[in-house]
Amino acid sequence: MKRKKIILDNIIFVLAPIVFIIIWQFACNYQWVNTRILPSPKEVFDALRDLLATNKFQQHLIASVRRVALGFAFGATAGVLMGFLTGISRTIDDFVGAAFSVLRSIPTIGLMPLLILFYGIGEESKLVVIGLGTFWSVLLNTQQGISSTDIKLLEVGKMLEKNKLTVILKIVLPAALPSMFTGMRLGLSNAWKSVVAAEMIASVRGIGYMISYAREMFQTDVMFVGLFTLGIIGLALDILLLQLQKKLVFWG
Amino acid sequence: MSEKISDNQIEIHHVSKQFRIDGKKIDILNDIDLQFKKGEFISIVGASGCGKSTLLRMISGLETVEEGDIFVGGARVNRPSLKTGMVYQESRLFPWFNVTENIEFGVSKNNKELSDKKVRRKLTAELIEFVGLKGFEKAFPKQLSGGMQQRVSIARGLINNPEVLLLDEPFGALDAITKINMQNEILRIWESEKKTMVMVTHDIDEAVYLGDKVIVLSSRPGSVRKIINVNLPRERDRNSPEFAAVRSKIYKEFFKDAKIKEPEYYI
Ligand SMILES: Nc1ncnc2c1ncn2[C@@H]1O[C@H](COP(=O)(O)OP(=O)(O)OP(=O)(O)O)[C@@H](O)[C@H]1O
Ligand SMILES: [Mg+2]
């Protein structure tokens, strides 16, 4: 019974999108929808093929992925470091706490105009936006993970006369790891969202740019290629992090 | 005032303890005065919340001693030290360390003898065998049963070769059969290692089975109500009349102030 159900679930999981695409194709063929606004799946695939053939798709994708990778790396590293500094030192926490609370509330994309003024429309402004999107969620979740460390285990560390560094590396860090991963997954998702927004505002390359340029050219099929790419890459990145988490947090 | 006072392994001199709870000072322990000899097995029983864990934590140096003095091996206790090992009810193992790593983590930084990695490895392997976990060196806590986890925890408590092993309800969470096995196990360890052991327990049967002395604490604030010597040869027979006599003596002390009446069955 149970196995049957699992197999059925899997079939539905794979079949549902296919059915959806078929219906979508029919809807376009029979003009149930306005095909000037909604391209058919075939048109989307054709657009993708053309974009791939001219290497444009690859260039846009690489540009976006590169930005996300860099911004995420900076943001996550800073978030973890700052999370530990504030989690460990009361003084540092007091020092930056209030400022962080205010800054955190500013939607990062809202900083874009200011950043363009500071840095121009080069890579820096986009990296800062992506980095910040990652930074806040990694920071918050790292802090939360650190404060959730079992005090009973900390007491064992005290009983065994462990020094502060050992306590941080061997007790607090592993205890905070699951939370840190939650932060990173949220952060990566934020990063991916902010790169698109940033590219729409100021860029000449990237999936976000591709989408907004396609809008100007009224190429709805290209827009759909862009949107699907965003969805699929976003999902793939999340799965990647989840697998990494399962490997690293093996005791969970 | 931290000079050697006598050859008692543990001396507790007129120790009282208060905790501030919700702004109010609450007496937890009241004038505890006890001496434990080297190599003795001491059981401590008392109602929940009477301060048993607090007393152990004070002996271990985890909790400050403000009123009175505690000496372990002749030196006043004011912080955790190599001389005392501790085993808790929840085994308190690190889920991210395997058995070997958990035990090795018990090595104190002040333990000069075990600063060499090879020596440490060897002792750890010996301890694993000693507590009956050979073959589980690389297992993680979640892959072990409750009894096995407690064995790891005991091994960790022993690795610095402490003079005193403090046990806070170490078998409280185990099922009856495992518990009896572990009681025999701890007796075996005690007999072969000749350590002073102080065990807090809720289980009067366990207290009598293991202890040379059973300390009965009164309810809060905890004070020493009675010290009962268990002069029974080991291995003790839980079903013997002598055993039953000691047990019932403790029961009586235990429930003196609890005002527990015989259940009334008439309608
Ligand atoms: N750090 C602390 N701060 C404030 N109060 C505390 C602290 N530790 C213990 N207490 C209080 O001291 C009392 C005794 O606690 P303790 O844990 O020593 O009891 P216990 O005898 O071990 O009980 P049990 O048998 O349930 O384990 C409790 O009322 C508890 O609330
Ligand atoms: Mg207790």
XYZ file of C-alpha atoms and ligand atoms in Angstrom:
551
model
C 0.000 0.000 0.000
C 2.589 2.486 1.112
C 5.000 1.699 -1.722
C 2.223 2.002 -4.230
C 1.401 5.412 -2.899
C 5.024 6.578 -3.136
C 5.274 5.395 -6.746
C 2.003 7.124 -7.555
C 3.230 10.337 -5.951
C 6.366 10.233 -8.055
C 4.427 9.661 -11.240
C 2.160 12.592 -10.453
C 5.185 14.734 -9.611
C 6.728 14.106 -13.037
C 3.516 13.983 -15.008
C 1.869 17.127 -13.675
C 4.222 19.615 -15.372
C 4.013 17.673 -18.636
C 0.240 17.732 -18.545
C 0.394 21.406 -17.689
C 2.626 22.131 -20.704
C 0.382 20.112 -23.015
C -2.705 22.000 -21.879
C -0.831 25.254 -22.239
C 0.153 24.296 -25.800
C -3.461 23.420 -26.654
C -4.685 26.662 -25.124
C -2.361 28.555 -27.450
C -3.107 26.446 -30.529
C -6.838 26.965 -30.179
C -6.461 30.614 -29.276
C -8.078 30.207 -25.852
C -5.577 32.777 -24.687
C -4.096 35.889 -26.211
C -0.934 34.510 -27.804
C 0.477 37.983 -28.224
C 0.886 38.082 -24.466
C 1.268 34.402 -23.663
C 3.666 32.524 -25.944
C 3.137 28.822 -26.470
C 5.564 26.290 -24.962
C 6.863 25.595 -28.430
C 7.704 29.250 -28.948
C 9.464 29.351 -25.605
C 11.527 26.300 -26.516
C 12.345 27.805 -29.897
C 13.429 31.035 -28.239
C 15.650 29.075 -25.890
C 17.160 27.182 -28.833
C 17.943 30.418 -30.651
C 19.409 31.975 -27.546
C 21.561 28.930 -26.982
C 22.677 28.853 -30.615
C 23.865 32.467 -30.474
C 25.523 31.851 -27.107
C 23.521 34.755 -25.646
C 21.713 32.637 -23.097
C 24.971 31.227 -21.784
C 26.487 34.708 -21.443
C 23.499 36.037 -19.513
C 23.320 32.997 -17.307
C 27.032 33.017 -16.522
C 26.896 36.728 -15.717
C 24.050 36.239 -13.247
C 25.467 33.103 -11.660
C 28.854 34.743 -11.282
C 27.335 37.739 -9.524
C 25.288 35.561 -7.233
C 28.262 33.350 -6.424
C 30.485 36.313 -5.565
C 27.842 38.289 -3.718
C 26.694 35.235 -1.821
C 30.237 34.272 -0.877
C 30.959 37.740 0.503
C 27.591 38.100 2.197
C 27.612 34.660 3.774
C 31.184 34.959 5.024
C 30.502 38.360 6.523
C 27.223 37.097 8.006
C 28.858 34.112 9.693
C 31.771 36.174 11.016
C 29.556 38.967 12.279
C 27.108 36.442 13.694
C 29.871 34.838 15.722
C 31.382 38.144 16.831
C 28.033 39.424 18.065
C 27.085 36.010 19.454
C 30.275 35.773 21.460
C 30.938 39.325 22.537
C 28.262 41.248 24.306
C 30.150 44.499 23.672
C 30.252 44.025 19.929
C 26.593 43.032 19.923
C 25.635 46.188 21.827
C 27.823 48.264 19.556
C 26.300 47.166 16.262
C 22.940 45.859 17.447
C 20.883 49.030 17.057
C 22.444 49.985 13.729
C 21.855 46.490 12.388
C 18.205 46.500 13.397
C 17.577 49.693 11.431
C 19.670 48.788 8.390
C 18.145 45.322 8.202
C 14.706 46.815 7.700
C 15.721 48.604 4.489
C 14.811 46.449 1.492
C 18.186 45.937 -0.171
C 16.935 46.739 -3.631
C 15.918 50.153 -2.311
C 19.613 50.880 -1.875
C 20.284 50.344 -5.554
C 19.933 54.009 -6.667
C 22.250 55.110 -3.880
C 24.763 52.403 -4.705
C 24.720 53.397 -8.356
C 25.611 56.918 -7.241
C 28.458 55.522 -5.153
C 29.849 52.914 -7.485
C 28.407 53.654 -10.915
C 26.598 50.936 -12.791
C 29.549 48.541 -12.671
C 29.627 45.227 -10.861
C 30.164 46.686 -7.376
C 26.683 48.041 -6.881
C 25.113 44.735 -7.825
C 27.498 42.715 -5.689
C 26.742 44.894 -2.685
C 22.996 44.423 -3.139
C 23.348 40.668 -3.495
C 25.823 40.494 -0.641
C 23.499 42.406 1.680
C 20.556 40.200 0.773
C 22.599 37.222 1.861
C 24.275 38.911 4.793
C 21.163 39.696 6.819
C 19.609 36.268 6.739
C 22.907 34.512 7.401
C 23.649 36.919 10.242
C 20.280 36.519 11.932
C 20.207 32.765 11.633
C 23.795 32.400 12.815
C 22.995 34.488 15.889
C 19.886 32.448 16.486
C 21.836 29.189 16.082
C 24.494 30.314 18.525
C 21.975 31.296 21.155
C 20.221 27.954 20.772
C 23.339 26.038 21.829
C 22.363 23.604 24.581
C 23.585 25.104 27.863
C 24.017 21.592 29.182
C 26.651 20.934 26.543
C 28.284 24.286 27.284
C 28.432 23.216 30.903
C 30.242 20.036 29.908
C 32.775 22.261 28.159
C 33.190 24.258 31.359
C 33.548 21.111 33.447
C 36.236 19.868 31.076
C 38.056 23.208 31.347
C 37.925 23.926 27.622
C 39.236 27.270 26.441
C 37.017 29.729 24.632
C 38.251 28.873 21.142
C 37.625 25.151 21.640
C 34.167 25.873 22.989
C 33.385 27.994 19.932
C 34.775 25.579 17.357
C 33.773 22.264 18.890
C 30.514 23.083 20.657
C 28.946 26.330 19.476
C 29.767 26.041 15.782
C 28.333 22.545 15.265
C 25.317 23.471 17.383
C 24.696 26.549 15.239
C 25.330 24.791 11.939
C 21.749 23.745 11.113
C 20.549 27.291 11.709
C 23.408 28.681 9.662
C 22.317 26.512 6.770
C 18.776 27.805 7.050
C 20.246 31.291 6.864
C 22.334 30.403 3.851
C 19.423 28.865 1.995
C 17.342 31.959 2.639
C 20.342 34.082 1.780
C 20.919 32.307 -1.504
C 17.299 32.702 -2.423
C 17.536 36.408 -1.561
C 20.724 36.703 -3.574
C 19.090 35.155 -6.586
C 16.105 37.481 -6.296
C 18.229 40.593 -5.834
C 20.509 39.844 -8.777
C 17.544 39.851 -11.115
C 16.183 43.064 -9.658
C 19.607 44.700 -9.812
C 20.130 43.613 -13.391
C 16.789 45.049 -14.379
C 17.767 48.419 -12.938
C 21.289 48.739 -14.234
C 23.068 46.220 -16.375
C 23.837 45.113 -19.900
C 24.118 41.429 -19.117
C 22.431 38.815 -16.968
C 19.122 37.004 -16.869
C 17.428 40.024 -15.289
C 18.684 42.217 -18.097
C 17.596 39.627 -20.656
C 14.073 39.714 -19.286
C 13.747 43.480 -19.145
C 15.299 43.878 -22.589
C 12.871 41.281 -23.973
C 10.034 43.328 -22.547
C 11.211 46.371 -24.468
C 11.377 44.254 -27.644
C 8.056 42.640 -26.793
C 9.621 39.168 -26.968
C 7.385 37.407 -24.502
C 8.929 34.045 -25.377
C 12.361 35.249 -24.275
C 10.839 36.632 -21.099
C 9.440 33.195 -20.359
C 12.810 31.578 -21.008
C 14.237 33.988 -18.441
C 11.544 33.340 -15.869
C 11.801 29.569 -16.135
C 15.564 29.786 -15.893
C 15.236 31.798 -12.688
C 12.875 29.252 -11.196
C 14.889 26.216 -12.142
C 18.288 27.611 -11.150
C 16.853 28.905 -7.882
C 15.468 25.461 -7.083
C 18.698 23.737 -8.114
C 20.772 25.987 -5.852
C 18.481 25.290 -2.923
C 18.703 21.547 -3.480
C 22.463 21.850 -3.703
C 22.651 23.589 -0.325
C 20.214 21.123 1.199
C 22.398 18.209 0.098
C 25.463 19.943 1.481
C 23.632 20.459 4.758
C 22.677 16.785 4.951
C 26.313 15.897 4.473
C 27.733 18.371 6.960
C 25.033 18.133 9.626
C 25.186 14.341 9.520
C 24.078 13.957 13.128
C 20.822 15.883 12.686
C 42.756 28.546 54.392
C 43.129 26.062 51.578
C 45.567 23.759 53.382
C 44.923 20.084 53.857
C 42.566 19.449 56.691
C 42.446 15.671 56.939
C 42.700 12.643 54.675
C 39.075 12.637 53.756
C 38.634 12.686 50.018
C 35.736 15.104 50.141
C 34.917 17.469 52.965
C 31.824 19.594 52.980
C 31.897 22.132 55.795
C 28.650 23.846 56.749
C 27.674 24.565 53.203
C 24.519 26.526 52.538
C 23.297 27.755 49.197
C 20.764 30.283 48.083
C 19.529 31.045 44.623
C 17.882 34.220 43.510
C 14.705 33.246 41.726
C 12.441 36.001 40.448
C 14.186 38.561 42.664
C 13.689 36.536 45.828
C 16.448 34.708 47.636
C 15.503 31.105 48.133
C 17.315 28.704 50.437
C 18.282 25.629 48.508
C 20.781 23.913 50.789
C 21.048 24.419 54.499
C 24.177 23.726 56.542
C 25.386 20.587 54.812
C 28.253 19.009 56.707
C 29.634 15.773 55.300
C 32.913 13.874 54.995
C 33.541 11.156 52.467
C 36.541 8.867 52.752
C 38.803 7.933 49.899
C 37.345 5.103 47.858
C 33.890 5.296 49.397
C 30.729 4.896 47.371
C 28.206 7.457 48.533
C 24.568 7.525 47.529
C 22.536 10.676 47.983
C 18.756 10.514 47.961
C 16.198 13.229 48.520
C 13.020 14.674 47.129
C 13.010 16.366 43.764
C 14.237 19.943 43.999
C 15.943 19.528 47.370
C 19.286 20.562 45.914
C 21.038 17.263 45.128
C 22.272 18.375 41.740
C 23.266 21.721 43.182
C 25.340 19.980 45.849
C 27.115 17.845 43.223
C 27.709 20.885 41.062
C 29.250 22.659 44.012
C 31.557 19.715 44.679
C 32.506 19.706 41.004
C 33.315 23.409 41.037
C 30.631 24.335 38.525
C 28.602 26.189 41.133
C 30.134 28.732 43.491
C 30.460 27.942 47.175
C 29.536 31.110 49.031
C 28.699 29.867 52.511
C 30.910 27.166 53.980
C 33.764 25.313 52.324
C 34.224 22.286 50.141
C 37.530 20.454 49.884
C 38.365 17.739 47.406
C 41.638 15.913 47.978
C 42.592 18.542 50.550
C 42.219 21.539 48.236
C 39.406 24.039 48.386
C 37.109 23.794 45.391
C 36.583 27.001 43.473
C 36.525 25.835 39.877
C 36.296 22.565 37.925
C 39.447 20.501 38.058
C 41.047 17.306 36.847
C 40.398 15.744 40.209
C 36.676 15.449 39.610
C 34.809 13.751 36.806
C 31.103 14.115 36.207
C 28.397 11.947 34.677
C 24.917 13.329 34.085
C 21.474 11.812 33.671
C 21.216 12.911 30.068
C 24.497 11.505 28.850
C 25.390 14.956 27.469
C 27.412 13.549 24.639
C 28.171 15.720 21.654
C 26.027 14.446 18.786
C 28.664 15.489 16.238
C 31.444 13.459 17.880
C 31.737 9.701 17.632
C 32.423 7.537 20.693
C 36.188 7.947 20.509
C 35.985 11.695 19.940
C 33.481 12.160 22.743
C 35.689 10.353 25.228
C 38.808 12.148 24.048
C 37.029 15.455 24.390
C 36.992 14.686 28.113
C 40.736 15.208 28.302
C 41.342 18.393 30.227
C 43.821 20.886 28.868
C 45.564 20.707 32.230
C 46.105 16.988 31.876
C 49.805 16.911 31.047
C 49.959 13.131 30.892
C 47.503 13.028 28.035
C 48.880 15.927 26.033
C 50.552 13.394 23.737
C 48.140 12.280 21.070
C 49.333 8.669 20.977
C 48.991 8.210 24.705
C 45.530 9.736 24.522
C 44.439 7.420 21.715
C 45.684 4.382 23.543
C 43.978 5.271 26.819
C 40.750 6.036 24.989
C 40.826 2.650 23.298
C 41.433 0.980 26.655
C 38.563 2.868 28.247
C 36.226 1.926 25.415
C 37.041 -1.694 26.035
C 36.778 -1.192 29.780
C 33.204 0.105 29.538
C 32.280 -2.663 27.104
C 31.966 -0.695 23.883
C 34.598 -2.390 21.769
C 33.473 -2.285 18.154
C 31.581 0.981 18.645
C 34.595 3.299 18.511
C 33.297 5.138 15.461
C 29.592 5.083 16.316
C 27.747 8.362 16.863
C 25.563 8.943 19.938
C 22.305 8.630 18.029
C 23.399 5.166 16.918
C 23.756 4.020 20.540
C 21.177 2.862 23.066
C 20.651 4.871 26.242
C 22.772 2.446 28.270
C 25.599 2.580 25.752
C 25.494 6.373 25.743
C 25.871 6.322 29.504
C 28.881 4.015 29.164
C 30.492 6.581 26.894
C 29.676 9.296 29.357
C 31.248 7.287 32.189
C 34.361 6.669 30.107
C 34.588 10.393 29.428
C 34.265 11.066 33.150
C 37.128 8.667 33.856
C 39.617 9.731 31.212
C 41.510 12.222 33.356
C 41.816 9.518 35.995
C 39.982 11.682 38.552
C 40.067 10.973 42.260
C 36.338 11.550 42.458
C 33.558 10.607 40.085
C 30.292 12.469 40.595
C 27.184 10.852 39.152
C 23.933 12.799 38.905
C 21.134 10.269 38.423
C 23.187 8.544 35.744
C 20.731 5.713 35.247
C 17.524 7.658 35.844
C 16.484 7.533 32.220
C 17.201 3.844 31.635
C 14.778 0.947 31.617
C 14.798 -1.420 34.606
C 16.941 -4.173 33.082
C 19.532 -1.837 31.571
C 19.618 0.015 34.852
C 20.527 -3.123 36.813
C 23.236 -3.953 34.285
C 24.646 -0.465 34.561
C 24.605 -0.610 38.363
C 26.735 -3.736 38.238
C 28.922 -2.074 35.658
C 29.561 0.976 37.830
C 30.325 -1.309 40.797
C 32.869 -3.167 38.686
C 34.467 0.133 37.674
C 34.438 1.378 41.245
C 36.033 -1.820 42.545
C 38.748 -1.917 39.914
C 39.526 1.819 39.855
C 39.155 2.492 43.579
C 37.681 5.913 43.026
C 35.522 7.874 45.385
C 32.089 7.932 43.851
C 29.192 10.154 44.816
C 25.921 9.267 43.161
C 22.651 11.136 43.329
C 19.643 8.947 42.709
C 15.887 8.878 43.064
C 15.921 5.137 43.351
C 16.228 3.943 46.936
C 16.902 0.391 45.823
C 19.797 1.637 43.734
C 21.094 3.772 46.606
C 21.256 0.768 48.918
C 22.591 -1.605 46.298
C 25.547 0.656 45.489
C 26.313 2.813 48.496
C 28.616 2.321 51.446
C 26.593 5.147 52.895
C 23.260 6.569 51.927
C 22.760 10.264 52.655
C 19.110 11.190 52.994
C 18.449 14.866 52.368
C 15.332 16.638 53.594
C 13.143 18.602 51.216
C 13.932 22.180 50.425
C 15.980 23.639 51.824
C 17.992 20.443 51.632
C 19.765 19.452 54.806
C 21.212 16.152 55.928
C 18.384 14.240 57.523
C 20.147 10.967 58.076
C 23.299 9.116 57.146
C 22.703 5.408 56.862
C 25.629 3.005 56.727
C 24.991 0.027 54.530
C 27.079 -2.668 56.146
C 26.205 -5.396 53.713
C 28.821 -7.424 51.906
C 28.924 -7.209 48.124
C 27.630 -8.567 45.873
C 24.427 -7.508 47.563
C 21.250 -9.502 47.311
C 18.331 -7.171 46.755
C 15.939 -9.830 47.989
C 17.650 -10.546 51.291
C 15.901 -9.505 54.523
C 18.973 -7.425 55.498
C 18.727 -5.469 52.283
C 15.017 -4.980 52.832
C 15.664 -3.732 56.347
C 18.042 -0.998 55.149
C 15.700 -0.079 52.348
C 12.720 0.313 54.633
C 14.787 2.434 57.030
C 15.498 4.822 54.194
C 11.916 4.830 53.021
C 10.847 5.918 56.454
C 13.350 8.763 56.540
C 12.519 9.740 53.030
C 8.841 10.175 53.635
C 9.009 11.553 57.162
C 8.148 15.083 56.170
C 6.388 14.242 52.943
C 3.198 13.525 54.894
C 2.430 10.652 52.587
C -0.247 8.544 54.142
C -1.181 5.018 53.386
C -3.746 5.087 50.631
C -7.268 4.943 51.971
C -9.498 2.452 50.335
C -12.740 2.689 52.270
C -15.675 4.424 50.686
N 21.169 28.219 38.463
C 20.064 28.266 39.219
N 19.442 29.443 39.424
C 18.358 29.518 40.190
N 17.805 28.468 40.802
C 18.361 27.265 40.651
C 19.515 27.093 39.835
N 19.849 25.779 39.841
C 18.943 25.172 40.626
N 18.050 26.063 41.116
C 16.942 25.754 42.010
O 17.473 25.013 43.064
C 16.572 24.002 43.477
C 17.289 22.696 43.566
O 17.674 22.310 42.282
P 18.463 20.965 42.046
O 18.588 20.816 40.574
O 19.700 20.951 42.834
O 17.441 19.893 42.617
P 17.550 18.314 42.636
O 17.521 17.888 44.034
O 18.691 17.863 41.827
O 16.185 17.915 41.949
P 15.886 16.698 40.983
O 15.849 15.496 41.839
O 14.539 17.011 40.412
O 16.969 16.651 39.959
C 15.437 24.021 42.488
O 14.319 24.599 43.127
C 15.908 24.888 41.369
O 14.853 25.670 40.883
Mg 18.908 16.917 39.938
